[in-house]
Tab-separated table of C-alpha atoms in Angstrom:
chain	number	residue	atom	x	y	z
A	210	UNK	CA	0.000	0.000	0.000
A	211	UNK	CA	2.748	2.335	0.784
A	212	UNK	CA	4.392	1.253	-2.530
A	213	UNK	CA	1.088	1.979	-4.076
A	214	UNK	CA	0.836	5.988	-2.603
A	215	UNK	CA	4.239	6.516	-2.849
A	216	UNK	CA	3.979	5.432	-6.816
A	217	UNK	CA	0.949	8.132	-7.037
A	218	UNK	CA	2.542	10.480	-5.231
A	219	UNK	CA	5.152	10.240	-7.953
A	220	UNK	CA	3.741	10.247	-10.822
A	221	UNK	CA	1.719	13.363	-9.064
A	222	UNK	CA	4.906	15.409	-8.940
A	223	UNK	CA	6.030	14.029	-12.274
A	224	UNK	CA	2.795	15.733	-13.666
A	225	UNK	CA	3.208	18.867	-11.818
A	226	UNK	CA	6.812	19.114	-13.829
A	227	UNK	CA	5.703	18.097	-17.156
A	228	UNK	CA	3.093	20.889	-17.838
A	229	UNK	CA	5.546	23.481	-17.677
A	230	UNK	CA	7.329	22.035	-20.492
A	231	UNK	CA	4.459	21.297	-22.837
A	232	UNK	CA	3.135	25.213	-22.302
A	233	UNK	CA	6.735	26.521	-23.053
A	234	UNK	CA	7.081	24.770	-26.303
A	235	UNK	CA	8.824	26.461	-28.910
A	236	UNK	CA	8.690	27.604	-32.233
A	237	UNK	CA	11.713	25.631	-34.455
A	238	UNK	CA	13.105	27.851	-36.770
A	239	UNK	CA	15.712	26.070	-39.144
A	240	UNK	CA	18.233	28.699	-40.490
A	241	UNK	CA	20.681	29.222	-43.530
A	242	UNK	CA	22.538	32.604	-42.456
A	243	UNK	CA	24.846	33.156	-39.121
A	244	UNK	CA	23.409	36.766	-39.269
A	245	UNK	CA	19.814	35.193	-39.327
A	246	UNK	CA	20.160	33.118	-36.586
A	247	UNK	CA	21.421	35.789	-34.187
A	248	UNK	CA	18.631	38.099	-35.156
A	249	UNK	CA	16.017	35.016	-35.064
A	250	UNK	CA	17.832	34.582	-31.502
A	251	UNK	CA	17.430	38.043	-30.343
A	252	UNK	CA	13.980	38.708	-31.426
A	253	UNK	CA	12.724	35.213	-30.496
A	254	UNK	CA	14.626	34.921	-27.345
A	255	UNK	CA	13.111	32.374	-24.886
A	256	UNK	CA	10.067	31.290	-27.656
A	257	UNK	CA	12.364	30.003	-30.486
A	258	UNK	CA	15.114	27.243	-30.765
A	259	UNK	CA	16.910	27.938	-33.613
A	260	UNK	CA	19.221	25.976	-35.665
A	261	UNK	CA	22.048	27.415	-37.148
A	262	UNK	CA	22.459	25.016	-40.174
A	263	UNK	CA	25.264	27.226	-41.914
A	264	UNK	CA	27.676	28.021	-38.533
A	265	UNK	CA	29.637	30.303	-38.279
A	266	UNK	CA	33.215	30.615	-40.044
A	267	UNK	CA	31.500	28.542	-42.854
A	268	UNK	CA	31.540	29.937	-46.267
A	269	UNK	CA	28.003	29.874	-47.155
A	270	UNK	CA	28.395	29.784	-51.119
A	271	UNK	CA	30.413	26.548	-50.729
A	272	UNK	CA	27.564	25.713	-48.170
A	273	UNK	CA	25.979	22.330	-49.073
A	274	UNK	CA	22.719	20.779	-46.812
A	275	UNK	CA	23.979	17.071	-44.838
A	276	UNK	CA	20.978	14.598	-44.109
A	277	UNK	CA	21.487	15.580	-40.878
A	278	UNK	CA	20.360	19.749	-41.431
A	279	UNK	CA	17.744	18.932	-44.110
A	280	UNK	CA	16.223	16.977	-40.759
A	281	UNK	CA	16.112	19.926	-39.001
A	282	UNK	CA	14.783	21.680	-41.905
A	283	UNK	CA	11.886	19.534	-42.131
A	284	UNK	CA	11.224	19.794	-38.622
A	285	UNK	CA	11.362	23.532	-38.467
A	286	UNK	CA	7.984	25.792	-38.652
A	287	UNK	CA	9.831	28.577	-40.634
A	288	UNK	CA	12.881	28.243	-42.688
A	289	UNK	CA	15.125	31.301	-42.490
A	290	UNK	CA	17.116	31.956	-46.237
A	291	UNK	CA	19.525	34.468	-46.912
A	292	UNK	CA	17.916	34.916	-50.632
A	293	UNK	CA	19.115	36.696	-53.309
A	294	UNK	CA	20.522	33.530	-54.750
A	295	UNK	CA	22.485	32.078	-52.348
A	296	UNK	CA	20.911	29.266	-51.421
A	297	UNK	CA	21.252	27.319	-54.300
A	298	UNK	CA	19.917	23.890	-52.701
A	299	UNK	CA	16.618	25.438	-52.417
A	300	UNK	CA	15.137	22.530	-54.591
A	301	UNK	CA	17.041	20.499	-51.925
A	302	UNK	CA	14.702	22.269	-48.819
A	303	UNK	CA	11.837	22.154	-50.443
A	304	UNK	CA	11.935	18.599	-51.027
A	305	UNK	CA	12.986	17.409	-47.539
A	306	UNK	CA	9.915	20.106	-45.751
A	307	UNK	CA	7.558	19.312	-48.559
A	308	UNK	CA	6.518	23.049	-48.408
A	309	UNK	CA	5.025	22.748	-45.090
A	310	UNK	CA	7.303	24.682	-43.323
A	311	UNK	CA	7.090	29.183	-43.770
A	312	UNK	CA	9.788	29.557	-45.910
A	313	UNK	CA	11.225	33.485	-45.666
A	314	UNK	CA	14.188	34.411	-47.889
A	315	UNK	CA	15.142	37.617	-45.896
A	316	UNK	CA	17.034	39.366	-48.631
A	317	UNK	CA	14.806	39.163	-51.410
A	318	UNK	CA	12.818	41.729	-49.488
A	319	UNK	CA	16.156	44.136	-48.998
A	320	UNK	CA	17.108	46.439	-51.441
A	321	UNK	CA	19.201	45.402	-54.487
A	322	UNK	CA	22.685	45.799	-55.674
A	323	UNK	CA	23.749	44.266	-58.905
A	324	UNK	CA	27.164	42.660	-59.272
A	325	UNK	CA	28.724	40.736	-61.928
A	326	UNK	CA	28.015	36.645	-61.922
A	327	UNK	CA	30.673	34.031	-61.633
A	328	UNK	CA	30.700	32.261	-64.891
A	329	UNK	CA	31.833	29.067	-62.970
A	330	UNK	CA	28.794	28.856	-60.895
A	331	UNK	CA	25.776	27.647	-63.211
A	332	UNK	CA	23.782	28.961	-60.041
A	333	UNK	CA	24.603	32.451	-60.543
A	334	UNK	CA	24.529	31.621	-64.245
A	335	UNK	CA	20.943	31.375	-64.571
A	336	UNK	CA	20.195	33.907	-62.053
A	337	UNK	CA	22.032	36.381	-64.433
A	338	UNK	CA	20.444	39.515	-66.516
A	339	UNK	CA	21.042	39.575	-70.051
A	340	UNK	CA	24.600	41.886	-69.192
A	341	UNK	CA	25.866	39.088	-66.771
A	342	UNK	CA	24.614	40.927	-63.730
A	343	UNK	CA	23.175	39.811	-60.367
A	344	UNK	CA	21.828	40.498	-57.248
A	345	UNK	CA	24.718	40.622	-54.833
A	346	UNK	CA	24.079	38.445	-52.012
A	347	UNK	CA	26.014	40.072	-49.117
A	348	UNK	CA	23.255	42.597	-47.687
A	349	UNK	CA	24.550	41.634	-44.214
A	350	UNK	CA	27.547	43.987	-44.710
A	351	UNK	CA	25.295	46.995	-44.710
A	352	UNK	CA	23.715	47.759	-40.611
A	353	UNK	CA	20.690	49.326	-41.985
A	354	UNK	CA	20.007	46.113	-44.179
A	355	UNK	CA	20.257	44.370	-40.718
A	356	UNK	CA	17.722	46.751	-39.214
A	357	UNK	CA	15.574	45.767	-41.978
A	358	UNK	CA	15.750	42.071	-41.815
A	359	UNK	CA	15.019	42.418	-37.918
A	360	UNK	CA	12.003	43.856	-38.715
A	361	UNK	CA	11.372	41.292	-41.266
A	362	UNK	CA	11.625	38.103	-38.831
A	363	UNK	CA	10.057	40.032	-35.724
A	364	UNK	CA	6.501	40.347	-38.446
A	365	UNK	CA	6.763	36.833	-39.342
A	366	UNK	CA	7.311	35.900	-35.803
A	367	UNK	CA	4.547	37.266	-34.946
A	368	UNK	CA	2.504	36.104	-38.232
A	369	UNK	CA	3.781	32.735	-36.589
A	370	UNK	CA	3.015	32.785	-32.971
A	371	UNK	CA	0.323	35.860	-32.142
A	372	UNK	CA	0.274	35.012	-28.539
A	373	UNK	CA	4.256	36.222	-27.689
A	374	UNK	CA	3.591	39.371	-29.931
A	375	UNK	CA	4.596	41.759	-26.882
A	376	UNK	CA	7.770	39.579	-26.579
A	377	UNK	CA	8.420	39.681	-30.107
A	378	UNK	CA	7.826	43.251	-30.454
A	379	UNK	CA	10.011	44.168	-27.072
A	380	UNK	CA	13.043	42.188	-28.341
A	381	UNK	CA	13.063	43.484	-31.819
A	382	UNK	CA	12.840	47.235	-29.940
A	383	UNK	CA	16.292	46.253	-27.529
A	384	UNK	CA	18.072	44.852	-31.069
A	385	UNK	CA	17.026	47.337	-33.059
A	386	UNK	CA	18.179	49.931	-30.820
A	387	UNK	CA	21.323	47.830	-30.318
A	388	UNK	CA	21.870	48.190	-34.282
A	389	UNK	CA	21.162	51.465	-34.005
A	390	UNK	CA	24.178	52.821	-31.902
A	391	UNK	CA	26.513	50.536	-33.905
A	392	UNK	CA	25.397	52.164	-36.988
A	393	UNK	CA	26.415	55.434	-35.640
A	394	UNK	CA	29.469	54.154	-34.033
A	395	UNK	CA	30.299	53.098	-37.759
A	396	UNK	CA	29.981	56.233	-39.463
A	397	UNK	CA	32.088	57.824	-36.634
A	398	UNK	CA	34.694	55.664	-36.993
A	399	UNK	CA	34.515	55.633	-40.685
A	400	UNK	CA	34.304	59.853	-40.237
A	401	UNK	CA	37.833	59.375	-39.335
A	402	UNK	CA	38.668	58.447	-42.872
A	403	UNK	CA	38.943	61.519	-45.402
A	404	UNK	CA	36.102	60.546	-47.842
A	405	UNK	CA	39.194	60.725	-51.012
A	406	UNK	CA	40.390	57.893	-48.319
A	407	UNK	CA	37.932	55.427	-49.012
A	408	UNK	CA	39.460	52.929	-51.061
A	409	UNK	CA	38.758	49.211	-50.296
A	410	UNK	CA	40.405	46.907	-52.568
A	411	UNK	CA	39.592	43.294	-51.302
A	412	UNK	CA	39.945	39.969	-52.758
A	413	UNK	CA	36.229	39.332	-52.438
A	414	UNK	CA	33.541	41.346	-53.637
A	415	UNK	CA	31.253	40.981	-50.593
A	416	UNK	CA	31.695	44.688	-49.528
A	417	UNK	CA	29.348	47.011	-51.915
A	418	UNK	CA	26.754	47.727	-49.265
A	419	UNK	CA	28.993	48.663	-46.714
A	420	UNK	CA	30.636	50.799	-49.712
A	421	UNK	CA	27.132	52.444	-50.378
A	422	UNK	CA	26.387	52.893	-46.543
A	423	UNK	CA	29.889	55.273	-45.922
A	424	UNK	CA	31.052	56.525	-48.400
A	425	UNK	CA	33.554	54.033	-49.675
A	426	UNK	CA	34.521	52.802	-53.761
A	427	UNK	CA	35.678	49.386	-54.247
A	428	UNK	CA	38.125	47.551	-56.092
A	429	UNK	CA	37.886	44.092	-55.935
A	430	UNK	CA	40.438	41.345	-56.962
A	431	UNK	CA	38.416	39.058	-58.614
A	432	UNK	CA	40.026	35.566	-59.636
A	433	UNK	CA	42.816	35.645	-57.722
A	434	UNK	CA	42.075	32.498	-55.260
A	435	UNK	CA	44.343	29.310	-53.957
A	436	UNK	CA	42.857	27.678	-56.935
A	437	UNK	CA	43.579	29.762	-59.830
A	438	UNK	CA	47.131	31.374	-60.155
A	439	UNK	CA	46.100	34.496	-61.725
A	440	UNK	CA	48.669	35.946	-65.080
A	441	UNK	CA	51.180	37.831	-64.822
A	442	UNK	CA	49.127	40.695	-67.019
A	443	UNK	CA	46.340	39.978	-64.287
A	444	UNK	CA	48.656	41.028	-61.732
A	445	UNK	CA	50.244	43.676	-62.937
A	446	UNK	CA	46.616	45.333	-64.011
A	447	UNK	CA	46.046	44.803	-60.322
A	448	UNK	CA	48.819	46.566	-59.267
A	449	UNK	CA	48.705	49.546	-61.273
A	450	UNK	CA	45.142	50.052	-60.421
A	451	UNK	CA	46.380	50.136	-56.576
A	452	UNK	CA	48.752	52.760	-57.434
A	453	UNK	CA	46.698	54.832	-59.614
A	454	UNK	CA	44.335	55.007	-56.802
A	455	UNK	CA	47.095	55.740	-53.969
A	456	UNK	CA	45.636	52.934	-52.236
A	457	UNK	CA	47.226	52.411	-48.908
A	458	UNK	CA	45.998	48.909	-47.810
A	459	UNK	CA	44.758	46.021	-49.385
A	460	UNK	CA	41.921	43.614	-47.497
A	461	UNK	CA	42.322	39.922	-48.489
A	462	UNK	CA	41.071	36.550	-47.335
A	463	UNK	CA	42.588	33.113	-46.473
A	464	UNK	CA	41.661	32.524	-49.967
A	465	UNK	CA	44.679	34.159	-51.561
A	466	UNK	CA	47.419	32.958	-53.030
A	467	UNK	CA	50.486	34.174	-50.412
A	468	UNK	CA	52.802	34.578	-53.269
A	469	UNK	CA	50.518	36.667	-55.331
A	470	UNK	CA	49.852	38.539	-51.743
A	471	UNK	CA	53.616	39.558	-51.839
A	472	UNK	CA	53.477	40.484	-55.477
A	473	UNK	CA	50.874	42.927	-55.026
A	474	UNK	CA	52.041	44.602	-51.448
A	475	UNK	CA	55.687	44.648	-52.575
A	476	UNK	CA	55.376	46.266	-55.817
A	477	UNK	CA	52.259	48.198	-55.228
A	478	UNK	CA	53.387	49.961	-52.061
A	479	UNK	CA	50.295	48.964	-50.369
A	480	UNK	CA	50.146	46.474	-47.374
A	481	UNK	CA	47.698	44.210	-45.992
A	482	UNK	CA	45.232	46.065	-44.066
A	483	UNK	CA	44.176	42.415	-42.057
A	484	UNK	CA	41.458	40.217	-42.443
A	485	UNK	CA	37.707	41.205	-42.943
A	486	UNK	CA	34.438	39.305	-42.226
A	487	UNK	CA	32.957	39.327	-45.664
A	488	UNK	CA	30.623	36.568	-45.250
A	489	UNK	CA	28.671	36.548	-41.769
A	490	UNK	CA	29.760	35.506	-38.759
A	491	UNK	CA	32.934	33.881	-37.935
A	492	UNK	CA	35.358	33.149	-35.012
A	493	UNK	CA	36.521	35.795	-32.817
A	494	UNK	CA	35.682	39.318	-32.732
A	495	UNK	CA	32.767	38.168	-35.396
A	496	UNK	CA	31.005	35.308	-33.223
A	497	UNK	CA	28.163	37.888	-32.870
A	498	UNK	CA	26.601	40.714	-35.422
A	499	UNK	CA	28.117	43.560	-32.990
A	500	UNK	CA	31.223	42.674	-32.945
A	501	UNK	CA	31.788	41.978	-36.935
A	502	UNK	CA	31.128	45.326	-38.130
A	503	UNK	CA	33.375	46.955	-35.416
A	504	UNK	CA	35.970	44.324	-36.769
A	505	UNK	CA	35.461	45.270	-40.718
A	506	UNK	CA	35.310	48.500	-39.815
A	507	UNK	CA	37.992	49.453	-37.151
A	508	UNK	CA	40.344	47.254	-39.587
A	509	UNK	CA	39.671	49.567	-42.811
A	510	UNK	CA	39.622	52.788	-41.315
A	511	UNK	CA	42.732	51.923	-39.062
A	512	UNK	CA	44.845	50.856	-41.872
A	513	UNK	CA	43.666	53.166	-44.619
A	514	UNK	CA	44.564	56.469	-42.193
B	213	UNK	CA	77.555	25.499	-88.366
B	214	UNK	CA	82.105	25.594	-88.728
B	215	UNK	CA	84.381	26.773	-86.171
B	216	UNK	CA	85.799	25.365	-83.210
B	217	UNK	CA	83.163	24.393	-80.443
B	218	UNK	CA	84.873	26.765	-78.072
B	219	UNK	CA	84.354	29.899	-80.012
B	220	UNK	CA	80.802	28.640	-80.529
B	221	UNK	CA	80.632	28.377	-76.524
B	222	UNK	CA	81.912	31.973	-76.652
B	223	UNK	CA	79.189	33.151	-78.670
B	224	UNK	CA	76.773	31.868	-77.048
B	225	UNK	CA	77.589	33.201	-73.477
B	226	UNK	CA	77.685	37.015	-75.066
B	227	UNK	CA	74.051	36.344	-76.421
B	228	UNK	CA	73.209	35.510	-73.207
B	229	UNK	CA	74.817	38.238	-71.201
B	230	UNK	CA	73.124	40.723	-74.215
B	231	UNK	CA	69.598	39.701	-73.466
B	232	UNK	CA	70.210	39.561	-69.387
B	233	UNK	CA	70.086	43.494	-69.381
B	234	UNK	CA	66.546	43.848	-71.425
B	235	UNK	CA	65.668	41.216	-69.067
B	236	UNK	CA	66.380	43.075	-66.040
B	237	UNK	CA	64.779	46.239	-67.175
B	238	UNK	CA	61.258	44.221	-67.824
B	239	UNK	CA	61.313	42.114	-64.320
B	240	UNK	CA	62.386	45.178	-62.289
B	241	UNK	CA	59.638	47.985	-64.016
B	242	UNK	CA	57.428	47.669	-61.387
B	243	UNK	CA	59.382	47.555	-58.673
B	244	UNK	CA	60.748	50.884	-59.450
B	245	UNK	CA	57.713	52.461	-59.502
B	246	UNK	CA	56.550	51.288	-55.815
B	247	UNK	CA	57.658	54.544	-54.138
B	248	UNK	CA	55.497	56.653	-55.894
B	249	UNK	CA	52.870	55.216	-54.572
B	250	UNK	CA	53.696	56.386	-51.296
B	251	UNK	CA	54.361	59.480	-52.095
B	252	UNK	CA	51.090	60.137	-53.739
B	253	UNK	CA	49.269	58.953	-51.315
B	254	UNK	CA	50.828	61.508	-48.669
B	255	UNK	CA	49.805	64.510	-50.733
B	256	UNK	CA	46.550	65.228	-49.884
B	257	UNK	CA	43.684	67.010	-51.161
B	258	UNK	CA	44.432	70.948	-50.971
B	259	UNK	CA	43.581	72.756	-47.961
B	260	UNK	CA	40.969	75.458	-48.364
B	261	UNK	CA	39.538	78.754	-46.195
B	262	UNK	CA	36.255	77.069	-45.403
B	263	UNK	CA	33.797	79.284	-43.331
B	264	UNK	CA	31.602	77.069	-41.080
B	265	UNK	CA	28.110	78.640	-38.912
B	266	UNK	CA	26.530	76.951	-36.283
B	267	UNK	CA	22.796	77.947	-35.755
B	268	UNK	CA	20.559	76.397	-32.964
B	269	UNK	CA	17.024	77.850	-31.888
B	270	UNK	CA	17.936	77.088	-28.429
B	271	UNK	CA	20.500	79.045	-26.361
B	272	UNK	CA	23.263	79.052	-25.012
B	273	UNK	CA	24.388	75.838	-26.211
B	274	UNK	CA	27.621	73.806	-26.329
B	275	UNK	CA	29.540	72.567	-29.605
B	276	UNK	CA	32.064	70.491	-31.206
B	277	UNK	CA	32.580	69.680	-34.894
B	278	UNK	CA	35.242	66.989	-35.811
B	279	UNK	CA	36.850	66.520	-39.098
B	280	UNK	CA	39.190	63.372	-39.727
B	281	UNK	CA	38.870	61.882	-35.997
B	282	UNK	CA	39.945	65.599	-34.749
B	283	UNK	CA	37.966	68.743	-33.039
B	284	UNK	CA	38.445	71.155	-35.297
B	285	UNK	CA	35.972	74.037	-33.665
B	286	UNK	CA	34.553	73.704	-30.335
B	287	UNK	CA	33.149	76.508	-27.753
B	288	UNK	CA	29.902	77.187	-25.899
B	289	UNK	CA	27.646	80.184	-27.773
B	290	UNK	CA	24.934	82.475	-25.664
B	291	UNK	CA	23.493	83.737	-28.948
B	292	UNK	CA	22.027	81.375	-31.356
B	293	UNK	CA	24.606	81.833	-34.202
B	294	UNK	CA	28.366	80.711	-34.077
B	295	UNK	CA	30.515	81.479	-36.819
B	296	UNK	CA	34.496	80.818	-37.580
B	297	UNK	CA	37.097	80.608	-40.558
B	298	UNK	CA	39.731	78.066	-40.848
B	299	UNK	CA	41.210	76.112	-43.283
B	300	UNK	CA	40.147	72.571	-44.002
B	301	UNK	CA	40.955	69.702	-46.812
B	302	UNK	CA	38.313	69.250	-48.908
B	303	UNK	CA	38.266	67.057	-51.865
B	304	UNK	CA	36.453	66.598	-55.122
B	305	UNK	CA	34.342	63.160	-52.509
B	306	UNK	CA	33.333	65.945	-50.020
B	307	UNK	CA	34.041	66.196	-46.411
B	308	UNK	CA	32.456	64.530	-42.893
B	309	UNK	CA	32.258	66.849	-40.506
B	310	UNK	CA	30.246	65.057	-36.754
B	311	UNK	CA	28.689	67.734	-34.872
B	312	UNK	CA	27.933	67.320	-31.667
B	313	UNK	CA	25.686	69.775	-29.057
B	314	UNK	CA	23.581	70.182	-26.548
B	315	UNK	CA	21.705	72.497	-24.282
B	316	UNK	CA	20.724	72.955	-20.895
B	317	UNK	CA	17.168	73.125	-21.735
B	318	UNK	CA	14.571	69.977	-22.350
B	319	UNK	CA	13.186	71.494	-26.036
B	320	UNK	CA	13.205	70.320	-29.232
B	321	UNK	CA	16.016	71.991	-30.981
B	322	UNK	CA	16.840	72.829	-35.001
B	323	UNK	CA	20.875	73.059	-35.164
B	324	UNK	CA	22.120	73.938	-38.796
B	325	UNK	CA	25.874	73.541	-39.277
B	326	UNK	CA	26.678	75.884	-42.733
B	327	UNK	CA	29.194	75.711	-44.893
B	328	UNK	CA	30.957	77.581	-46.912
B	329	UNK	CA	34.266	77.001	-48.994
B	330	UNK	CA	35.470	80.608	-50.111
B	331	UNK	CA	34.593	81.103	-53.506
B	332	UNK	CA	31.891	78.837	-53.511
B	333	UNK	CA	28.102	78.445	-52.539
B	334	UNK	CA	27.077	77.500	-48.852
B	335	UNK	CA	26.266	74.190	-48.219
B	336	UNK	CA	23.983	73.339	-44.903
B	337	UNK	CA	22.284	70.301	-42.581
B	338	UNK	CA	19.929	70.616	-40.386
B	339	UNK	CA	19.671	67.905	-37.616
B	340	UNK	CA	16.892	68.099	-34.479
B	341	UNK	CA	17.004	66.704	-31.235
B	342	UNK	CA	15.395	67.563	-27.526
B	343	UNK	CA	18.577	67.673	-25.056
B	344	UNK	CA	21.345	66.871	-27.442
B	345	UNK	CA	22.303	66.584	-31.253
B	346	UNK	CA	24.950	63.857	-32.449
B	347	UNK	CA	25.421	63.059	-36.332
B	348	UNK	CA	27.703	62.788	-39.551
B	349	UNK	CA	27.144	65.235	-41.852
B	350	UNK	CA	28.612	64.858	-45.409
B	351	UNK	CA	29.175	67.751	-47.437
B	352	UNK	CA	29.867	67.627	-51.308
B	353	UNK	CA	30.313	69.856	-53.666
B	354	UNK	CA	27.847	69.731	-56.621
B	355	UNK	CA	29.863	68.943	-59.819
């Protein structure tokens, strides 16, 4: 008998625990951008578990789905895409959710800035306008595209879940205010700069809407990876562009060939300015949103003074 | 081809010594040309007598404008308008100049920051805030 009570008075407790849980279920949110996820973080908070299927540090236009994320894709109530082409396993998604889940590509909704495609990606291939041109993917790089995409995934939050509006609507407000400052810390820092300063030359063309947002003009190195060894007449193009434009550092990835790295800086006159975040978050200073644009930014304006 | 194989030897070293000065000249062009580079880049844009005017409708209120990271004008005005001259780079891109001020007072405040490069027309921004005003403000020339 006292087996019998004590069993009940158990499985009593055990209930008492278990409700909790089932009221404070959350909304899965499957995501293809680091930037994404941190806003779908922030703005969710304590409502959302969110899984980061493209983590940070990894390239996302090398990005392919495993078994394993598609999973969590299909088990997700909204799918967060970067858009603008990037994804280019879409067919991929939609075949392992079935088109159940909300599917929101963020940056189709952001404004557009064309760049030229890669003729070795058939992607970017078909995407292209008649002149070759597309929409350039990297709208993280510009704050204010951030803001917008905030604003973006708190409505659809809400479109998703009605009863945690307030929630949604009070987190947004702390981030967006967040983004805010950081925006006006950047064009501070970048104030620093002498506007006939603003010369990024990087070996990835990632940068254009953080060109548009302060001010700056690029020059990118385009072709000039591990994988190709760029010509000579390449090179030297490269070069003289860098001095005709009294360019004082150059911003390159991992990407680049080291020996072509010491062609350029030694006969340019130009040296590395360091390492950017060009394509969300990473390690280090760019594990969150924050602290990648004071990276990319502090870098260029530091060495371009 | 006749002759002994040690004049042919000969011959064939002085062709090679001929074309190692052409040779030379073409691997070490760009090299040359490196410091120029940095010495362009040092010369900056030419400075110019720039006159700048502060407005705000509420007074007295404090001021500081920055150019390039540095204050360049700063004070505390009783009257409305502040005015100075000084001499500032300005390029063909334009100029950032961050104001910054504030006032005693809890109002909503119009502060106008003017300028004008001698010879040429004034340019002006007007920002509005209730205690304080903090911004960029890019100025370009029309071309």
């Amino acid at each position: 008998m006292i087996i019998v009570r004590g069993l009940v008075a158990s499985l009593l407790i055990g209930a008492a625990f278990v409700r909790p849980v089932q009221a404070a279920e959350t909304l899965k949110i499957a995501s293809f951008s680091t930037v994404l996820t941190e806003i779908a973080q922030r703005v969710g908070g304590a409502h959302v578990t969110v899984a980061g299927l493209v983590r940070p540090g990894q390239d996302p236009h090398e990005y392919q789905p495993t078994p394993a994320d598609l999973e969590q894709a299909a088990d997700a109530k909204l799918i967060l895409l970067s858009g603008k082409h990037l994804e280019h396993y879409l067919d991929k998604i939609q075949q392992a959710t079935g088109g159940k889940a909300e599917s929101l590509a963020v940056g189709d909704a952001l404004p557009t800035l064309k760049m030229q495609a890669d003729p070795d990606e058939p992607q970017a291939k078909e995407a292209a306008d008649p002149n070759g041109m597309i929409d350039d993917p990297h709208w993280w790089n510009s704050v204010a595209n951030v803001e917008r995409a905030t604003v973006i995934v708190r409505d659809t939050l809400i479109k998703l879940d009605q009863a945690d509006r307030t929630d949604y609507e009070e987190n947004a407000k702390t981030y967006l205010a967040k983004l805010d400052a950081l925006n006006n810390w950047a064009k501070r820092k970048v104030a620093e700069l002498p506007r006939d300063k603003r010369k990024l030359v990087t070996s990835h063309d990632a940068f254009q809407y953080l060109a548009r947002d302060y001010g700056f003009k690029i020059y990118a190195i385009e072709g000039v990876s591990t994988e190709t060894e760029p010509s000579d007449r390449h090179v030297a193009e490269l070069i003289d562009d860098i001095k005709k434009q009294q360019v004082k550092a150059i911003f390159l990835e991992n990407t680049l060939n080291p020996k072509v790295t010491r062609e350029i800086t030694s006969e340019s006159g130009a040296r590395i300015g360091g390492s950017l975040y060009a394509d969300g978050l990473g390690d280090g200073d760019g594990s969150t949103y924050e602290g990648l644009v004071r990276h990319n930014i502090s870098t260029i304006v530091d060495a371009l003074q | 081809m006749r002759g002994s194989p040690l004049l042919r030897a000969v011959l064939v070293v002085l062709a090679l010594l001929a074309l190692l000065a052409p040779l030379r000249t073409l691997t070490n062009r760009r090299s040359e040309a490196a410091p120029s580079l940095q010495q362009a880049a040092q010369s900056s844009a030419a400075k110019k007598k720039i006159r700048l005017e502060l407005t705000s409708t509420t007074a007295p209120f404090k001021y500081q404008i920055t150019s390039g990271g540095q204050p360049i004008w700063s004070g505390e005005s009783d009257s409305p308008i502040a005015a100075t001259d000084l001499e500032l780079e300005f390029p063909p891109e334009g100029i950032d100049l961050v104001l910054d001020a504030s006032w005693v007072e809890q109002k909503l405040t119009a502060v106008r920051l003017a300028l004008t490069p001698q010879g040429s027309d004034t340019m002006a921004k007007t920002i509005w805030g209730t205690t304080n005003v903090s911004e960029v403000l890019t100025f370009q020339q029309e071309k």
